[in-house]
Amino acid sequence: MNNSILEVSHLTGGYQANKPVLHDVSLHVNSNEIVGLIGLNGAGKSTTIKHILGLLDPMNGEIKVGGTTFADNKDGYRKQFSYIPETPLLYDELTLWEHLQLTALAYELGEEWEERAEVLLQEFRMTNMKKWFPGHFSKGMRQKVMIMCAFLVKPSLYIVDEPFVGLDPIGIQSFLDMMLEMKDKGAGVLMSTHILSTAERYCDRFIILHDGQIVMAGTMTELRNQIGNSAATLDDIYIEATRSGK
Amino acid sequence: MMQLQTLWKERAGAFWNIAMRYFRLIGNSSFLFTLVLSLIFGAYYYSEILKVLPESFPGVAVITIVAAIVLVRTPLRFFLSEADLVFMLPAENRLQGYFRQSLIYSFALQVFTTVVVMTILAPLYQHEMAAGTGYYVFVICVLIVLKGANVLMKWMELHLPAHHSTIVYILVRLAVTIIFTYLLLIQAQWFYVALSAVLFVVTFFLMFLPLQRKYAIKWEKLLAMDEKQSMKFYRTANLFTDVPKLKQSVKQRRLLSSLGEKLLPSDSVYATLYQKAFIRSNEYFGIYFRLWLLGLAVVAFVPGLIGKVIGTALIIYLTATQLRTLYPHYQAHVMVKLYPVSDYEQGKAFRLMLLRLLGAQAVTFAALSFLLSFDVIVFLSVFLAGSVAVAVATSRAEVVRRSVS
């Protein structure tokens, strides 16, 4: 586990001391790996992600990105990953291009970011919308802006929360292709999603979260072995896991 | 090109641009007239009450408590946007200037409130302590310093993780502020004042300052705080004009809800909706309840019949003005528009509810005036004033006119 980029160990956390949302969660993401974080609404996926982002402090346990904790080195910690939220969060008063500019500014990217931004705009078919204000775009278009900003950074870790909802099929394909490309170049991805069939095809490993606890984890083969059904889909496994986890 | 250094200025400027537009609208409305009238009314009876205040009235204690509340209650304004949760996180350390400007801005605004409140309390203090104006100005200056310290302490407090309770910190802040303010106001020996100042400083450095060092900025808390304040502002502006940015906040209020179901009409679509909206959404109930309490206080403490009569009518009319935004509450709701219900029924439902709410005020004001004086004339006058105010405020013309304006 020396090449793990994200390392969450024994994390207990949430908003209220007497009512933690997460109980003793341990997971890791290696480089060259896409890990699917699967769970029902309210299972604790978003809380896990908030802890990783450093928006919440752990009540117990530790989170390391690239070997450092948030407390050790705040900026250094956060510059190693980019985050795509579940609902696109954009500034009403900035154009699409200015969002990319702001990302470059926040992550202190080198001069060559503009070139990369042009390539991304082309890939997501938004070159002619550069000067538009994305605050009023459709959900899918806004999601594309978030995705482009995340890929512009080229971090070693991507934290992605439900990226597919609202995206058009070509957008989904572009996103998945780029994710695979970044993975091949050494990045790690933690992706939370409900679209299990897509997750099954693209993720290398899965973590199934239920009521704030990890009930199952492993590759497809490992999961299938755990429930003793070698032909099971991720949907089958998921339903089985949350039922027995009850 | 965007720059982190100018970010704060741009955002504060953008907010004030919008705010000024609303202030102009508020200035043009008739509400201002009602407000000025209430102010004159209040000022006159304030001085009257001071004349008849009994010797045993704990004036300094009251001043201390009011001042402490003003000093400790420290809402901070950051002009953050939800998108900052994605874009600004990696730049957190480079945003120290941004947060410093926010604190200075919040401090400046609250110095204004502190000075206004302390000026209002000045006659009471002169009445109690017979101290020179010079000394009182000195007190205000020290309180401004305390305000600054409270702004910083609140900022440090905001660094606490979500699962740590802030209540202990708020109580400690309140305690040291009260002790210091009280000793200052009663002109205690300088030794005790100095001692309490030392206590304050020690608390600041040992209890609060470490929080900022130990924990990171809690973006979600700051966002929630910002949201709350801008909604408060927009809600006020919404009394005068349509505010598109206003988001609805909803509270369950179980006990009140069941009470509302019994006491308010709920026999038609709009009657039900208005009753639910009044109790659960935004601040309607809070505004109503506070004005009611204020009215009871006016009836109880304002000497003289004329004062009680004017006060009663004024409070009831003010309540009606404040509740007017409830009428178009469902205007933007598509489903309600599709129901087979006429506009007439909507107006009727609203007026019926207003009638009950304002009627309850009128009756309780009159009852209280009778209980305190056992004088039928007083009772009848207050009741008549209340009834007239209710009748005017709930008349069909009035309700329709308001919904149009």
XYZ file of C-alpha atoms in Angstrom:
651
model
C 0.000 0.000 0.000
C 2.967 2.296 -0.525
C 1.552 3.837 -3.673
C -1.751 4.807 -2.104
C -2.654 8.448 -2.746
C -5.602 8.604 -0.423
C -5.535 6.792 2.862
C -8.498 6.990 5.234
C -7.954 5.040 8.425
C -10.530 4.362 11.123
C -12.449 7.526 10.379
C -15.339 8.318 12.697
C -16.996 11.563 11.844
C -20.049 13.662 11.147
C -21.709 16.761 12.502
C -22.715 15.914 16.068
C -20.467 14.376 18.692
C -23.159 12.065 20.043
C -24.443 11.115 16.606
C -21.551 10.317 14.268
C -22.516 9.610 10.662
C -19.439 7.533 9.874
C -18.230 4.683 12.022
C -14.651 3.460 11.758
C -14.376 3.859 7.977
C -11.078 2.762 6.423
C -10.388 2.949 2.711
C -7.616 3.792 0.315
C -7.151 4.792 -3.308
C -3.948 3.863 -5.137
C -2.486 5.578 -8.141
C -3.619 4.097 -11.460
C -6.910 3.135 -9.887
C -10.573 4.123 -9.962
C -12.464 3.291 -6.784
C -16.249 3.381 -6.691
C -17.911 4.587 -3.497
C -21.382 3.055 -3.498
C -24.252 3.590 -1.087
C -27.859 4.651 -0.706
C -28.856 8.260 -0.092
C -27.844 9.011 3.465
C -25.302 6.186 3.658
C -22.512 8.680 4.384
C -20.878 9.099 0.981
C -21.017 12.887 0.978
C -19.923 13.071 4.613
C -16.925 10.881 3.766
C -16.070 13.213 0.917
C -16.403 16.311 3.126
C -13.972 14.777 5.574
C -11.520 14.083 2.790
C -11.853 17.662 1.517
C -11.031 18.943 4.995
C -14.392 20.646 5.458
C -15.101 18.494 8.491
C -12.633 17.434 11.178
C -12.447 13.723 12.053
C -13.706 12.806 15.523
C -11.422 9.852 15.347
C -8.996 8.420 12.844
C -6.863 10.022 10.189
C -6.957 10.986 6.534
C -3.832 11.289 4.421
C -3.525 12.532 0.870
C -0.113 11.874 -0.636
C 1.182 11.068 2.839
C 0.197 14.335 4.561
C -2.788 15.132 6.705
C -4.760 18.350 6.335
C -3.553 19.585 9.723
C 0.097 19.113 8.642
C -0.086 21.227 5.511
C -3.357 22.820 4.509
C -2.579 24.169 1.064
C -0.242 21.349 0.130
C -2.913 18.847 1.109
C -5.631 20.438 -0.951
C -3.548 21.121 -4.021
C -3.135 17.397 -4.581
C -6.733 16.774 -5.523
C -9.589 18.344 -7.406
C -13.218 17.882 -6.549
C -16.353 17.578 -8.675
C -19.412 18.166 -6.475
C -22.755 16.455 -6.866
C -24.518 19.672 -7.832
C -22.437 22.017 -9.974
C -21.328 25.028 -7.934
C -20.550 28.022 -10.129
C -20.289 31.792 -9.824
C -23.163 33.665 -11.444
C -20.930 36.582 -12.342
C -18.085 34.680 -14.025
C -17.879 33.441 -17.608
C -16.923 29.889 -18.460
C -13.386 30.964 -19.325
C -13.073 32.933 -16.087
C -13.970 29.823 -14.130
C -11.025 28.069 -15.729
C -8.875 31.104 -15.016
C -9.914 31.114 -11.382
C -9.081 27.414 -11.089
C -5.605 28.112 -12.461
C -5.233 30.958 -9.982
C -6.410 28.928 -6.976
C -4.181 25.953 -7.758
C -1.317 28.198 -8.920
C -1.024 26.401 -12.253
C 1.807 27.223 -14.652
C 1.416 29.222 -17.865
C 0.611 26.188 -20.007
C -2.859 25.862 -18.477
C -4.437 27.915 -21.277
C -3.420 25.374 -23.879
C -4.856 22.550 -21.823
C -8.039 24.535 -21.265
C -8.532 24.904 -25.035
C -8.162 21.164 -25.496
C -10.716 20.518 -22.750
C -13.166 22.986 -24.257
C -12.896 21.166 -27.552
C -13.312 17.751 -25.976
C -16.490 18.851 -24.222
C -17.725 20.836 -27.261
C -17.876 24.149 -25.477
C -15.257 26.204 -27.302
C -17.800 28.698 -28.622
C -19.332 29.166 -25.151
C -16.097 30.449 -23.616
C -17.508 33.904 -22.966
C -20.923 32.734 -21.785
C -22.090 32.759 -18.195
C -22.543 29.142 -17.125
C -24.615 29.993 -14.045
C -27.660 29.818 -16.301
C -26.667 26.739 -18.300
C -28.544 23.468 -18.018
C -27.465 21.089 -15.287
C -25.474 18.966 -17.743
C -23.582 21.937 -19.173
C -22.772 23.249 -15.716
C -21.564 19.800 -14.746
C -19.245 19.899 -17.778
C -17.750 23.150 -16.502
C -17.019 21.530 -13.148
C -15.462 18.552 -14.895
C -13.254 20.737 -17.094
C -12.059 22.725 -14.081
C -11.177 19.490 -12.296
C -9.261 18.062 -15.247
C -7.453 21.350 -15.840
C -5.625 20.922 -12.543
C -4.224 17.485 -13.437
C -3.974 16.507 -9.766
C -2.879 13.129 -8.453
C -6.318 12.479 -6.966
C -9.821 13.160 -8.261
C -12.753 13.189 -5.872
C -15.933 12.898 -7.867
C -19.452 12.961 -6.443
C -22.148 11.534 -8.723
C -20.880 12.890 -12.054
C -23.321 11.313 -14.507
C -26.739 12.732 -13.643
C -27.814 15.310 -16.222
C -24.834 14.769 -18.536
C -25.607 13.883 -22.162
C -24.287 10.516 -23.444
C -21.366 12.111 -25.299
C -20.478 14.131 -22.213
C -20.500 10.971 -20.117
C -18.270 9.226 -22.619
C -15.803 12.137 -22.754
C -15.691 12.211 -18.977
C -15.092 8.470 -18.694
C -12.416 8.526 -21.416
C -10.555 11.342 -19.712
C -10.795 9.606 -16.374
C -9.251 6.472 -17.874
C -6.532 8.574 -19.467
C -5.687 10.271 -16.169
C -5.719 6.910 -14.456
C -3.232 5.541 -16.987
C -1.033 8.545 -16.320
C -0.949 7.676 -12.632
C -3.852 9.477 -10.995
C -6.235 7.915 -8.517
C -9.992 8.494 -8.584
C -12.571 8.179 -5.828
C -15.988 8.268 -7.438
C -19.298 8.170 -5.636
C -22.239 7.162 -7.820
C -25.633 5.526 -8.057
C -25.231 4.467 -11.672
C -24.015 0.983 -10.827
C -23.829 -0.431 -14.361
C -21.389 2.309 -15.400
C -19.446 1.965 -12.188
C -19.172 -1.775 -12.752
C -17.517 -1.237 -16.135
C -15.078 1.500 -15.161
C -14.113 1.091 -11.511
C -11.305 -1.198 -10.457
C -12.516 -1.590 -6.920
C -15.673 -0.848 -4.948
C -16.475 0.271 -1.450
C -20.037 -0.298 -0.345
C -21.126 2.056 2.389
C -24.274 1.449 4.408
C -25.431 3.402 7.478
C -21.989 4.938 7.809
C -20.127 1.657 7.781
C -18.270 -0.210 5.078
C -20.213 -3.425 4.567
C -18.260 -4.784 1.603
C -15.151 -3.826 -0.341
C -13.038 -5.283 -3.134
C -12.812 -5.914 -6.865
C -15.746 -7.350 -8.814
C -14.317 -10.866 -8.504
C -13.747 -10.492 -4.788
C -17.248 -9.176 -4.230
C -18.765 -11.992 -6.273
C -16.853 -14.528 -4.218
C -18.007 -12.892 -1.009
C -21.645 -13.385 -1.855
C -21.011 -16.738 -3.558
C -22.441 -15.916 -6.964
C -19.927 -15.753 -9.797
C -22.386 -14.189 -12.256
C -23.713 -11.430 -9.983
C -23.865 -7.855 -11.272
C -22.916 -4.901 -9.083
C -26.637 -4.263 -8.591
C -27.127 -7.789 -7.233
C -24.115 -7.473 -4.973
C -25.205 -4.103 -3.712
C -28.702 -5.279 -2.820
C -27.292 -8.376 -1.157
C -24.741 -6.361 0.831
C -27.156 -3.777 2.190
C -29.712 -6.427 3.061
C -27.317 -8.569 5.066
C -25.717 -5.462 6.498
C -28.981 -4.507 8.156
C -8.574 38.989 -14.751
C -9.561 37.873 -11.310
C -7.239 38.450 -8.409
C -7.525 37.017 -4.945
C -6.419 40.348 -3.480
C -9.344 42.303 -4.903
C -11.932 39.567 -4.457
C -13.363 40.921 -1.224
C -13.785 44.443 -2.566
C -15.564 43.189 -5.672
C -17.987 41.046 -3.699
C -18.773 43.609 -1.021
C -19.277 46.162 -3.786
C -21.652 43.873 -5.657
C -23.687 43.303 -2.508
C -23.907 47.004 -1.707
C -25.000 47.783 -5.250
C -28.010 45.540 -4.775
C -28.571 46.725 -1.218
C -28.663 50.385 -2.222
C -31.345 49.645 -4.770
C -33.500 48.094 -2.073
C -32.779 50.899 0.389
C -34.045 53.381 -2.181
C -37.258 51.389 -2.557
C -37.697 51.215 1.204
C -37.086 54.957 1.467
C -39.828 55.624 -1.048
C -42.464 53.517 0.662
C -45.017 54.575 3.232
C -43.510 52.233 5.795
C -40.902 54.839 6.583
C -43.665 57.166 7.703
C -45.054 54.553 10.104
C -41.541 53.975 11.394
C -40.868 57.656 12.038
C -44.212 57.926 13.782
C -43.337 54.960 16.007
C -39.946 56.512 16.753
C -41.442 59.818 17.843
C -44.015 57.962 19.880
C -41.294 55.813 21.466
C -38.987 58.733 22.203
C -41.720 60.747 23.872
C -42.852 57.963 26.160
C -39.277 56.908 26.904
C -38.678 60.267 28.519
C -42.065 60.109 30.250
C -41.309 56.677 31.694
C -37.923 57.860 32.942
C -39.677 60.576 34.987
C -41.894 58.110 36.812
C -39.327 55.333 37.124
C -39.257 54.007 40.725
C -36.076 54.305 42.779
C -35.753 50.537 42.983
C -35.616 50.061 39.185
C -32.372 48.182 38.376
C -31.354 50.564 35.564
C -27.643 49.762 35.477
C -28.395 46.037 35.385
C -30.715 46.580 32.430
C -28.091 48.652 30.609
C -25.476 45.988 31.331
C -27.645 43.204 29.923
C -28.632 45.137 26.803
C -25.036 46.188 26.193
C -23.770 42.642 26.747
C -26.254 41.234 24.248
C -25.244 43.813 21.668
C -21.559 43.089 22.301
C -21.737 39.295 22.365
C -24.143 38.801 19.472
C -21.664 39.056 16.653
C -22.868 38.023 13.223
C -19.975 38.123 10.766
C -20.328 38.767 7.068
C -17.983 37.134 4.577
C -19.699 37.499 1.183
C -18.908 33.877 0.388
C -20.484 31.964 -2.446
C -21.293 28.273 -2.534
C -18.905 27.857 -5.435
C -16.065 28.793 -3.074
C -16.387 25.262 -1.678
C -14.881 24.051 -4.945
C -12.756 26.904 -6.221
C -11.369 28.537 -3.089
C -10.460 25.508 -0.970
C -6.956 25.081 -2.390
C -6.287 28.798 -1.863
C -7.445 28.940 1.756
C -4.083 30.032 3.134
C -3.833 32.836 0.599
C -7.213 34.216 1.597
C -6.143 35.590 4.979
C -6.473 39.127 3.664
C -9.969 38.352 2.468
C -11.072 37.171 5.884
C -9.349 40.078 7.615
C -11.319 42.517 5.484
C -14.535 40.666 6.313
C -13.821 40.987 10.029
C -13.021 44.694 9.768
C -16.216 45.236 7.797
C -18.346 43.343 10.314
C -16.677 45.254 13.142
C -17.389 48.623 11.529
C -21.076 47.799 11.065
C -21.410 46.634 14.636
C -19.617 49.627 16.081
C -22.454 51.593 14.531
C -25.130 49.450 16.253
C -23.241 49.577 19.541
C -23.015 53.364 19.474
C -26.696 53.733 18.520
C -27.889 51.420 21.297
C -25.631 53.026 23.895
C -26.818 56.479 22.864
C -30.417 55.389 23.314
C -29.502 54.098 26.769
C -27.668 57.324 27.697
C -30.676 59.108 29.303
C -31.397 56.040 31.418
C -27.761 55.954 32.548
C -27.773 59.665 33.437
C -30.965 59.053 35.357
C -29.371 56.199 37.291
C -25.787 57.248 37.887
C -25.517 61.018 37.576
C -22.160 60.558 35.909
C -20.793 63.132 33.485
C -21.226 62.833 29.733
C -17.465 62.557 29.481
C -17.448 59.374 31.478
C -20.226 57.854 29.398
C -18.370 58.608 26.171
C -15.353 56.896 27.722
C -17.560 53.871 28.514
C -18.767 53.727 24.902
C -15.162 53.821 23.677
C -14.229 50.911 25.927
C -17.317 48.995 24.747
C -16.177 49.498 21.150
C -12.905 47.827 22.075
C -14.904 45.000 23.684
C -16.926 44.731 20.470
C -13.705 44.341 18.510
C -12.524 41.633 20.889
C -15.868 39.862 20.534
C -15.619 39.952 16.734
C -12.216 38.278 16.951
C -13.422 35.753 19.542
C -16.418 34.866 17.410
C -14.121 34.349 14.442
C -11.929 32.028 16.486
C -15.007 30.230 17.791
C -16.107 29.608 14.199
C -12.999 27.472 13.692
C -14.361 24.797 16.033
C -15.225 21.525 14.271
C -18.899 20.873 13.637
C -19.079 18.195 16.319
C -17.726 20.477 19.072
C -20.359 22.531 20.851
C -19.825 26.287 20.877
C -22.166 26.936 23.778
C -19.425 26.941 26.434
C -17.456 29.492 24.436
C -20.464 31.745 23.972
C -21.295 31.590 27.689
C -17.733 32.402 28.702
C -17.686 35.301 26.255
C -20.962 36.530 27.685
C -19.746 36.189 31.278
C -16.476 38.115 30.876
C -18.240 40.792 28.825
C -20.970 41.233 31.446
C -18.515 41.452 34.353
C -16.320 44.015 32.651
C -19.234 46.128 31.391
C -20.985 46.136 34.752
C -17.907 47.185 36.720
C -17.305 49.915 34.200
C -20.864 51.208 34.388
C -21.059 51.341 38.183
C -17.694 53.149 38.223
C -16.141 50.483 40.405
C -12.689 51.020 41.879
C -10.085 50.934 39.142
C -8.485 47.925 40.783
C -11.552 45.766 40.117
C -12.004 47.132 36.629
C -8.379 46.337 35.849
C -8.799 42.864 37.313
C -11.790 42.143 35.096
C -9.887 43.489 32.095
C -7.074 41.060 32.877
C -9.627 38.250 33.122
C -10.937 39.222 29.687
C -7.485 39.296 28.129
C -6.513 35.977 29.697
C -9.692 34.343 28.353
C -8.975 35.774 24.936
C -5.431 34.450 24.742
C -5.796 31.149 26.562
C -9.244 29.977 25.517
C -10.010 31.532 22.143
C -6.764 32.231 20.311
C -5.658 28.557 20.340
C -8.801 27.610 18.379
C -7.637 29.558 15.363
C -4.220 27.921 15.488
C -5.557 24.434 15.998
C -8.408 24.228 13.509
C -8.955 25.158 9.896
C -11.615 27.484 8.560
C -15.052 25.891 8.599
C -16.352 26.957 5.218
C -19.788 25.471 5.631
C -20.386 27.310 8.901
C -19.317 30.590 7.349
C -21.546 29.977 4.344
C -24.527 29.201 6.563
C -23.910 32.376 8.552
C -23.662 34.470 5.389
C -26.805 32.907 4.017
C -28.720 33.627 7.199
C -27.752 37.273 7.150
C -28.410 37.962 3.526
C -31.796 36.236 3.860
C -32.550 38.474 6.811
C -31.765 41.482 4.684
C -33.776 40.234 1.704
C -36.669 39.305 3.948
C -36.795 42.860 5.227
C -36.580 44.206 1.698
C -39.284 41.756 0.697
C -41.706 43.720 2.851
C -41.487 46.496 0.304
C -40.893 44.815 -2.998
C -40.487 41.423 -4.640
C -37.085 39.939 -3.892
C -36.251 37.153 -6.321
C -33.261 35.991 -4.272
C -35.345 35.188 -1.228
C -35.170 31.498 -0.406
C -37.788 29.974 1.824
C -36.758 28.464 5.093
C -39.130 26.073 6.781
C -39.391 24.942 10.385
C -41.617 22.172 11.627
C -42.828 23.737 14.923
C -44.927 20.756 15.908
C -46.740 22.240 18.876
C -47.550 25.510 17.142
C -48.713 23.671 14.042
C -51.335 21.689 15.903
C -52.363 24.845 17.740
C -52.631 26.712 14.437
C -54.799 23.994 12.973
C -57.296 24.502 15.767
C -57.238 28.283 15.996
C -56.892 29.405 12.397
C -59.289 28.686 9.521
C -58.390 25.684 7.383
C -61.563 24.959 5.451
C -60.298 25.897 1.981
C -57.130 25.396 -0.054
C -55.781 28.866 0.592
C -56.851 28.925 4.224
C -54.858 25.759 4.819
C -51.856 26.987 2.872
C -51.784 30.379 4.582
C -52.107 28.808 7.990
C -49.172 26.471 7.298
C -47.083 29.232 5.764
C -47.750 31.584 8.656
C -46.567 29.098 11.223
C -43.820 27.231 9.453
C -42.145 29.416 6.917
C -39.708 32.291 7.246
C -40.338 34.669 10.081
C -44.047 35.420 9.846
C -44.871 33.906 13.180
C -41.792 35.407 14.844
C -42.656 38.905 13.617
C -46.252 38.535 14.712
C -45.300 37.233 18.142
C -42.682 39.913 18.795
C -45.028 42.723 17.815
C -47.683 41.204 20.031
C -45.304 41.235 23.018
C -44.306 44.782 22.159
C -47.983 45.773 22.094
C -48.612 44.202 25.489
C -45.627 46.107 26.843
C -46.962 49.363 25.378
C -50.398 48.828 26.937
C -48.846 47.917 30.284
C -46.148 50.588 30.606
C -47.209 53.622 28.586
C -48.810 56.070 30.975
C -51.962 57.908 29.915
C -54.932 56.805 27.862
C -54.017 58.560 24.601
C -50.679 56.785 24.487
C -52.258 53.373 24.988
C -54.851 54.029 22.282
C -52.348 55.245 19.679
C -49.927 52.468 20.640
C -52.566 49.765 20.215
C -53.649 50.979 16.796
C -50.057 51.459 15.667
C -48.924 47.975 16.708
C -51.904 46.303 15.028
C -51.403 48.252 11.839
C -47.652 47.505 11.891
C -48.381 43.802 12.317
C -50.673 43.909 9.301
C -47.993 45.668 7.255
C -45.446 43.060 8.219
C -47.727 40.152 7.353
C -48.575 41.504 3.914
C -45.823 39.458 2.226
C -47.723 36.348 3.208
C -50.419 37.176 0.656
C -48.309 36.536 -2.468
C -46.441 33.699 -0.724
C -47.706 31.092 -3.210
C -47.669 33.387 -6.232
C -44.790 31.558 -7.896
C -46.111 28.108 -7.099
C -47.288 26.517 -10.335
C -49.356 23.722 -8.807
C -51.443 26.039 -6.646
C -52.221 28.144 -9.724
C -53.631 25.033 -11.373
C -56.080 24.264 -8.596
C -59.693 25.158 -9.372
C -59.781 27.983 -6.836
C -60.659 31.585 -7.622
C -58.657 34.678 -6.725
C -61.585 35.868 -4.679
C -61.263 32.847 -2.418
C -57.587 33.559 -1.980
C -58.296 37.096 -0.824
C -61.058 35.898 1.433
C -58.893 33.241 3.074
C -56.132 35.731 3.677
C -58.421 38.323 5.173
C -60.067 35.774 7.443
C -56.738 34.684 8.825
C -55.565 38.267 9.234
C -58.809 39.021 11.034
C -58.198 36.277 13.571
C -54.555 37.142 14.114
C -55.092 40.881 14.505
C -58.339 40.351 16.390
C -56.471 38.259 18.948
C -54.058 41.160 19.402
C -56.852 43.705 19.811
C -58.712 41.582 22.353
C -55.639 40.799 24.463
C -54.496 44.433 24.438
C -57.919 45.558 25.648
C -58.114 42.778 28.247
C -54.684 43.666 29.631
C -55.561 47.355 29.844
C -58.663 46.450 31.844
C -56.833 44.060 34.160
C -54.271 46.744 34.987
C -56.669 49.613 35.527
C -60.145 48.144 36.213
C -61.421 51.139 34.274
C -64.178 50.494 31.739
C -63.404 53.665 29.780
C -59.793 52.583 29.280
C -60.938 49.138 28.230
C -63.472 50.467 25.739
C -61.089 53.025 24.246
C -58.305 50.494 23.708
C -60.763 47.977 22.344
C -62.261 50.530 19.970
C -58.836 51.657 18.734
C -57.865 48.034 18.178
C -61.089 47.212 16.349
C -60.743 50.167 14.012
C -57.157 49.208 13.215
C -58.204 45.602 12.559
C -61.095 46.702 10.362
C -58.891 48.995 8.274
C -56.095 46.466 7.931
C -58.342 43.590 6.896
C -60.652 45.520 4.575
C -60.835 44.042 1.119
C -59.589 47.219 -0.529
C -56.556 47.319 1.728
C -55.578 43.693 1.145
C -56.022 43.920 -2.620
C -54.211 47.238 -2.851
C -51.245 45.797 -1.013
C -51.080 42.692 -3.125
C -50.925 44.882 -6.207
C -48.304 47.331 -4.932
